[in-house]
mmCIF file of C-alpha atoms in Angstrom:
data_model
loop_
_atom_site.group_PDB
_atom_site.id
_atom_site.type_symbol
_atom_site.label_atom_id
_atom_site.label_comp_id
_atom_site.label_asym_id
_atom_site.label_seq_id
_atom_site.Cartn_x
_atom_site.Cartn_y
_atom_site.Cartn_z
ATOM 1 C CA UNK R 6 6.272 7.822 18.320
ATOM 2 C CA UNK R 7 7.847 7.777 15.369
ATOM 3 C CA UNK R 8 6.168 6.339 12.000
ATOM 4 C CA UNK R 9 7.853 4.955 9.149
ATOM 5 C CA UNK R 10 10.968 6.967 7.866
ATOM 6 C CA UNK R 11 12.234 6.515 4.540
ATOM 7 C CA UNK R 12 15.555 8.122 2.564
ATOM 8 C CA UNK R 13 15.914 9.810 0.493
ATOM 9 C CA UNK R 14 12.759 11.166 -0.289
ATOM 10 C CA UNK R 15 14.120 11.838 -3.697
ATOM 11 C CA UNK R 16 16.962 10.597 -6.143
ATOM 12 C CA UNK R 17 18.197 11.092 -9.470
ATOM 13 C CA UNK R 18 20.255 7.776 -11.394
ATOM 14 C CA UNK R 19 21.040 7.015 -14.783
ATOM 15 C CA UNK R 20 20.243 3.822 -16.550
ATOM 16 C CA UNK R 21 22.461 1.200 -15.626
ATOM 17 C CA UNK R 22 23.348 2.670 -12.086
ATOM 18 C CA UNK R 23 23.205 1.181 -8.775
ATOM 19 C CA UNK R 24 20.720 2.402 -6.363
ATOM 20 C CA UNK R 25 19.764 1.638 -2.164
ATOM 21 C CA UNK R 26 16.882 2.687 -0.751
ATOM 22 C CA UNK R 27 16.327 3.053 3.041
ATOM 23 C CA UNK R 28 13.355 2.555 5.531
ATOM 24 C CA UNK R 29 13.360 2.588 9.604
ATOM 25 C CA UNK R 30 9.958 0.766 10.633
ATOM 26 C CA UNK R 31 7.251 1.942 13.321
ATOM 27 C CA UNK R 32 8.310 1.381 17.040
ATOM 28 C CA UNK R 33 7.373 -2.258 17.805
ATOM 29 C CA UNK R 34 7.218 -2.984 14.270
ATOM 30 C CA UNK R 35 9.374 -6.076 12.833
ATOM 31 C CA UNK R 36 8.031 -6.846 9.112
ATOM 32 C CA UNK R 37 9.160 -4.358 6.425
ATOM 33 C CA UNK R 38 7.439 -4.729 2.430
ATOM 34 C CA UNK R 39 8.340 -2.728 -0.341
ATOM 35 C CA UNK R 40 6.293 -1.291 -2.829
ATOM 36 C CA UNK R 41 6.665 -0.069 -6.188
ATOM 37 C CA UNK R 42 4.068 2.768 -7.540
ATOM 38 C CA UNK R 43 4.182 3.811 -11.151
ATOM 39 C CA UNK R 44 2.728 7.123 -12.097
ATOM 40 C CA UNK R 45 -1.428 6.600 -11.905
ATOM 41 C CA UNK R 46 -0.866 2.935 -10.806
ATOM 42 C CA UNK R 47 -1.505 1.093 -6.961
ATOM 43 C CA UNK R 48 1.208 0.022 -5.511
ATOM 44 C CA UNK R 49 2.567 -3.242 -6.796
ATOM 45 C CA UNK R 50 4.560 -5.493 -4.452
ATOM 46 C CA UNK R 51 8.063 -6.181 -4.606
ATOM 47 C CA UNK R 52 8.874 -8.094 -1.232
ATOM 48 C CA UNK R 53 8.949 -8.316 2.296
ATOM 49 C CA UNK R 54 11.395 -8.943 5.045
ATOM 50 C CA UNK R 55 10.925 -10.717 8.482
ATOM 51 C CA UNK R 56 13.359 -11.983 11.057
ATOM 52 C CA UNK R 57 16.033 -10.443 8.593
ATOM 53 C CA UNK R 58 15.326 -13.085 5.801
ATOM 54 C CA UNK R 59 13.291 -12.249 2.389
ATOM 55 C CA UNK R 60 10.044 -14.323 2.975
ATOM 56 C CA UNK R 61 7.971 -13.217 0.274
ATOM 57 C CA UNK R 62 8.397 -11.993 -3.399
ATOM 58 C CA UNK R 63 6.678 -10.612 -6.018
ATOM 59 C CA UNK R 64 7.054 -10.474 -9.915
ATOM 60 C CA UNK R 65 10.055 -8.274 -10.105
ATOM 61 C CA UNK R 66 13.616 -9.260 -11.550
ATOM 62 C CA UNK R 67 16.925 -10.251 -9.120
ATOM 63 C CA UNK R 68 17.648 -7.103 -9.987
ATOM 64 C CA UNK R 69 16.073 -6.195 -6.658
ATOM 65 C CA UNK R 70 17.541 -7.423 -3.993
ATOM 66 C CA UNK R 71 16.893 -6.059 0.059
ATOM 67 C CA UNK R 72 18.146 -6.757 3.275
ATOM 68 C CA UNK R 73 16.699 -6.474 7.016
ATOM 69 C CA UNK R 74 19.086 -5.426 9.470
ATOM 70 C CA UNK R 75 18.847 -6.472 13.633
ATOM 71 C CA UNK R 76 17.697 -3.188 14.351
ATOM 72 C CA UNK R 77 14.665 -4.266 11.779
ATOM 73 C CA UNK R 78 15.336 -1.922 9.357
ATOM 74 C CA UNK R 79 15.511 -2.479 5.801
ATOM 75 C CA UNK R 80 17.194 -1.582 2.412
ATOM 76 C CA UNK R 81 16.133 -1.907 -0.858
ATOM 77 C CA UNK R 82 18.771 -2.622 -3.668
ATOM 78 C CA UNK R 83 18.308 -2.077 -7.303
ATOM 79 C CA UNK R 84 21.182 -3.030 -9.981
ATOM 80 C CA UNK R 85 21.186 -2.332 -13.397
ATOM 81 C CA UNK R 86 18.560 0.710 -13.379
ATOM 82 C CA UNK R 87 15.806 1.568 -16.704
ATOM 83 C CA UNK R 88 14.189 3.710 -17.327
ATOM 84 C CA UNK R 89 11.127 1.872 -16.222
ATOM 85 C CA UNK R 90 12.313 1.595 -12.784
ATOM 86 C CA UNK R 91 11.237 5.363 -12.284
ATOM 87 C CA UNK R 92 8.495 5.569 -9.956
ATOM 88 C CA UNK R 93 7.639 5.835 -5.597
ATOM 89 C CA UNK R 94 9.175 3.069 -3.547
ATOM 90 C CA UNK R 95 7.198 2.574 -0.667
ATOM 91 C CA UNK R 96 8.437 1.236 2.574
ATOM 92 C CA UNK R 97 5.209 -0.260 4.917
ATOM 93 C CA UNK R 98 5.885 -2.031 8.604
ATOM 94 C CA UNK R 99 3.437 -3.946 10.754
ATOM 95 C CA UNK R 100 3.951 -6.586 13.117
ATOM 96 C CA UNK R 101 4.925 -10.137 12.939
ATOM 97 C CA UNK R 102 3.663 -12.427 9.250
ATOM 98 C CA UNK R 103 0.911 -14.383 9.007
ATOM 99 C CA UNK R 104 -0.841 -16.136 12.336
ATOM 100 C CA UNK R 105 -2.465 -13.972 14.839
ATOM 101 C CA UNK R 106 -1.296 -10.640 13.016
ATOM 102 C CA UNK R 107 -2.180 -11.732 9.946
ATOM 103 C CA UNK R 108 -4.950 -9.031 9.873
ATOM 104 C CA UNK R 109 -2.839 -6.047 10.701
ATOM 105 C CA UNK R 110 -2.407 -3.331 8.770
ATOM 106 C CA UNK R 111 0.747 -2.223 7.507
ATOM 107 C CA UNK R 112 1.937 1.419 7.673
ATOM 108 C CA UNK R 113 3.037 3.147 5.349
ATOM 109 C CA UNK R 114 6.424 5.922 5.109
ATOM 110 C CA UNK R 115 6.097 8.733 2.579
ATOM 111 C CA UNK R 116 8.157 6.936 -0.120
ATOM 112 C CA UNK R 117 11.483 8.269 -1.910
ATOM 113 C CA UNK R 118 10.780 9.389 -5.601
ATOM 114 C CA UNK R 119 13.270 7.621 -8.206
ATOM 115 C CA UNK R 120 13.852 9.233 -11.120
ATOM 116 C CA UNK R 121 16.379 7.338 -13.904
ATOM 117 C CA UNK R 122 17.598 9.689 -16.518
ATOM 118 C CA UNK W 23 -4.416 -15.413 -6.139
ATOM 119 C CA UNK W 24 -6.104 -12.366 -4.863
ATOM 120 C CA UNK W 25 -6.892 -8.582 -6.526
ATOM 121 C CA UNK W 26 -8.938 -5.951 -6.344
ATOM 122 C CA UNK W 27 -11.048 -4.002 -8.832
ATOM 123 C CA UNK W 28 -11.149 -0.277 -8.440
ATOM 124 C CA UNK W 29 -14.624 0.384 -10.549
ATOM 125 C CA UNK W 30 -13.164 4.168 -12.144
ATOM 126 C CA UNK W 31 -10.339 5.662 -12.382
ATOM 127 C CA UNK W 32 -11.703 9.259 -11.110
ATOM 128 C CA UNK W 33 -14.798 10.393 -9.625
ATOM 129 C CA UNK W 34 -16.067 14.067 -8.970
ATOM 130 C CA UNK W 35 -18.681 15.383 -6.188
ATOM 131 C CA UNK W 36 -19.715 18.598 -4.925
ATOM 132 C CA UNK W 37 -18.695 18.993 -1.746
ATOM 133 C CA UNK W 38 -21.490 17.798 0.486
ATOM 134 C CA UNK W 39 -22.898 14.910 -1.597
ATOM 135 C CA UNK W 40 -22.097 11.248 -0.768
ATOM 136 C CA UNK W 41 -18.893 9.686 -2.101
ATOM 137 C CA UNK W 42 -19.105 6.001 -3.418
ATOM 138 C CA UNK W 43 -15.665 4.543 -4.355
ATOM 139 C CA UNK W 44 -16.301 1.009 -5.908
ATOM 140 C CA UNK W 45 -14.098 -1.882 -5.448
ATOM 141 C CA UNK W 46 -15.206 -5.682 -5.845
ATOM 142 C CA UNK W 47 -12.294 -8.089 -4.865
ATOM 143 C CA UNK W 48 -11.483 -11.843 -6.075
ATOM 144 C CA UNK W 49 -9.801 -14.349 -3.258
ATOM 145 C CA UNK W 50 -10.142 -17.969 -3.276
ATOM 146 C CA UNK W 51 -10.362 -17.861 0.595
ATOM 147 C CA UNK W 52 -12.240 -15.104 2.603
ATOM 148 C CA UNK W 53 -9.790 -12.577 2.538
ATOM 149 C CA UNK W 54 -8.983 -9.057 4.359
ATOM 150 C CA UNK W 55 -9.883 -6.136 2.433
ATOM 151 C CA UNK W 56 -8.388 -2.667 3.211
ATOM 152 C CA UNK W 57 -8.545 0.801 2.219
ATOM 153 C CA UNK W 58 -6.146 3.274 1.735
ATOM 154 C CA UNK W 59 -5.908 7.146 0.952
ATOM 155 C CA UNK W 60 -2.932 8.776 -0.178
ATOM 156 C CA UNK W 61 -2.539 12.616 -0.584
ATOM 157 C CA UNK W 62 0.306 14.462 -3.154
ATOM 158 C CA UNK W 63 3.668 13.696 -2.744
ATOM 159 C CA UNK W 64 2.778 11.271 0.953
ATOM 160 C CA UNK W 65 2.675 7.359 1.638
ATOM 161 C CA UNK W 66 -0.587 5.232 2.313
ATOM 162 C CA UNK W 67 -2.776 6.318 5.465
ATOM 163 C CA UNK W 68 -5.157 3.197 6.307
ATOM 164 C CA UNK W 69 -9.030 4.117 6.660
ATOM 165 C CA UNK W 70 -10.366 1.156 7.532
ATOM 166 C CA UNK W 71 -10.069 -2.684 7.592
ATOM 167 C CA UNK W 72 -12.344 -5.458 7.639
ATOM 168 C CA UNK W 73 -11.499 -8.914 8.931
ATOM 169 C CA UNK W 74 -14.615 -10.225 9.441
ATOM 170 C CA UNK W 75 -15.610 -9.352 12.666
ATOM 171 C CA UNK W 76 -18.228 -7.261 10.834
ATOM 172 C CA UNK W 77 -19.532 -6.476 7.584
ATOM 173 C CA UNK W 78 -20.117 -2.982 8.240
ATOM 174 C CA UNK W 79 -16.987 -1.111 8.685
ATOM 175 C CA UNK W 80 -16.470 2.297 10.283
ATOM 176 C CA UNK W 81 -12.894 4.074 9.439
ATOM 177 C CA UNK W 82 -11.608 7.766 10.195
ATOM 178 C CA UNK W 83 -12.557 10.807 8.827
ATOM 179 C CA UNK W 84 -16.303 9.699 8.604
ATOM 180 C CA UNK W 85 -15.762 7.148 6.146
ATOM 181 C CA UNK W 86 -16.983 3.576 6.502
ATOM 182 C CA UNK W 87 -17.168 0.691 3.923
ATOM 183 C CA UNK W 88 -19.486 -2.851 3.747
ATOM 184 C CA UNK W 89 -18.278 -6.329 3.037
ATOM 185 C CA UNK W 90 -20.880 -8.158 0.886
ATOM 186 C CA UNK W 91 -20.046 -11.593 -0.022
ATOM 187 C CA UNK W 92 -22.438 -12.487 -2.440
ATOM 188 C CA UNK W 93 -21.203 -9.656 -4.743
ATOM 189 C CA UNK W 94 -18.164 -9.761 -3.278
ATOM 190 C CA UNK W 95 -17.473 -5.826 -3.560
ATOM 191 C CA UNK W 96 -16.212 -3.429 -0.236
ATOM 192 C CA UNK W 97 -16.979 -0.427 -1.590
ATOM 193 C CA UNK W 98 -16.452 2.874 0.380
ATOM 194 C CA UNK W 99 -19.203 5.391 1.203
ATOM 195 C CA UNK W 100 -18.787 8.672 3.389
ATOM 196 C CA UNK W 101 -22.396 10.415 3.865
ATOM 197 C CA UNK W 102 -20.687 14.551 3.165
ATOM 198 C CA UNK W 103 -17.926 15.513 1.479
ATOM 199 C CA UNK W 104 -15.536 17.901 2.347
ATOM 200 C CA UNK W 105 -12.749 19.574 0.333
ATOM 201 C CA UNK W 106 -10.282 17.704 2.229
ATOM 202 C CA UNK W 107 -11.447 14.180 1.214
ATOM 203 C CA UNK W 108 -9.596 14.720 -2.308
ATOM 204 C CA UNK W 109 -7.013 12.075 -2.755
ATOM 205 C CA UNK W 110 -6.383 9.185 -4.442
ATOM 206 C CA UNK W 111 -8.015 6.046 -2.437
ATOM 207 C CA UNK W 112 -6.759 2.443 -2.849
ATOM 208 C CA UNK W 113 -8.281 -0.296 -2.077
ATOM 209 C CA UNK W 114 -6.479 -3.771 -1.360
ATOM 210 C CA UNK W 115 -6.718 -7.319 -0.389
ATOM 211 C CA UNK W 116 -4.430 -9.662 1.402
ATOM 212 C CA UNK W 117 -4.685 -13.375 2.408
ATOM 213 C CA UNK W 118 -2.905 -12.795 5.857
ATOM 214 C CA UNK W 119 0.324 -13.175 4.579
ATOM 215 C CA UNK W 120 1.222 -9.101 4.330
ATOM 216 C CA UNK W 121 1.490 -9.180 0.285
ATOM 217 C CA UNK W 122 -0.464 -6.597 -0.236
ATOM 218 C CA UNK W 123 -2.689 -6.661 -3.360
ATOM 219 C CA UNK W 124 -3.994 -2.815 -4.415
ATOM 220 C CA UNK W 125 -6.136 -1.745 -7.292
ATOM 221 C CA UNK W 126 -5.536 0.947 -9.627
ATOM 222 C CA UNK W 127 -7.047 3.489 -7.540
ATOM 223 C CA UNK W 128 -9.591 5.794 -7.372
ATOM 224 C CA UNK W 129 -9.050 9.720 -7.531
ATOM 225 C CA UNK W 130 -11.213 11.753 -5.677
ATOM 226 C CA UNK W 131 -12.230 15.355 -6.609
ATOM 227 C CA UNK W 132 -14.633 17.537 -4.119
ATOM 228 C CA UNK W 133 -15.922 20.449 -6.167
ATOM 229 C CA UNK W 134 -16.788 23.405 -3.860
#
């Protein structure tokens, strides 16, 4: 059973370049969030996708955009890249939003390293 | 809204002693409080979650972490540790609604 898969574990941009990250969720997993992890920080939250429509947001810019696919997986869009973008981008899947699976956990794919020259 | 407070940034044991990671969380409702460990260059594994079924929480790996309410802190205890336990542990808080809230973290060292 495969867990969360994420690509490309790492990538190299320069400022003002486009980037897409990509994540395939758990088996029997429909919600996909993103997370953003500076160097020595938590994970901060950027969104999350359900029934292929964005249905929650954190404090980042338009500049991130996503997008959930039928199959459930997800991309992760970022325009206009600084420096300050550089960091882990974590994917996490779990099962449905809020109701009865409001207490499950979300799990978590090894992240793809961004780097912005 | 909801966070978590990760009381230090780093703590050091010698391997066999108890490990005490602090975190104290605010939520205007009763929330669900996680943690996480992540190891060098991986993703999130989850140890244990509490959702009020029980204030005493058993995880993997031998750890296990208590909800108290009155100072409303979850912090995670493990009786022995082992060289494997170092990592970086999170600890989070959601209202049911998947977004995630995570503290600074916590990095573990086990000195041999």
């Amino acid at each position: 059973d495969a867990g969360v898969t994420q690509s490309p574990t790492h990538l190299i941009k320069t400022r003002g370049q486009q980037v897409t990250l990509r994540c395939s969720p758990k088996s029997g997993h429909d919600t996909v969030s993103w997370y953003q992890q500076a160097l020595g920080q938590g994970p901060q939250f950027i969104f999350q996708y359900y029934e292929e429509e964005e249905r929650q947001r954190g404090n980042f810019p338009d500049r991130f955009s996503g997008h959930q696919f039928p199959n459930y997986s997800s991309e992760l869009n970022v325009n206009a890249l600084l420096l300050g973008d550089s960091a882990l981008y974590l994917c996490a899947s779990s099962v449905g939003t809020g109701g009865a699976y409001s207490n499950q956990p979300q799990h978590f794919g090894d992240g793809t390293r961004l780097s912005i020259l | 809204a909801q966070s978590v407070t990760q009381l230090g940034s780093h703590v050091s044991v010698s391997e066999g002693a108890l490990v005490l990671l602090r975190c104290n969380y605010s939520s205007s409702v009763p929330p669900y409080l996680f943690w996480y460990v992540q190891y060098p260059n991986q993703g999130l594994q989850l140890l244990l979650k509490y959702t009020s079924a029980a204030t005493l929480v058993k995880g993997i790996n031998g750890f296990e972490a208590e909800f108290k309410k009155s100072e409303t802190s979850f912090h995670l205890t493990k009786p022995s540790a082992h060289m494997s336990d170092a990592a970086e542990y999170f600890c989070a808080v959601s209202k049911g609604r998947h977004d995630m809230r995570f503290g600074a973290g916590t990095r573990l060292t086990v000195k041999p």
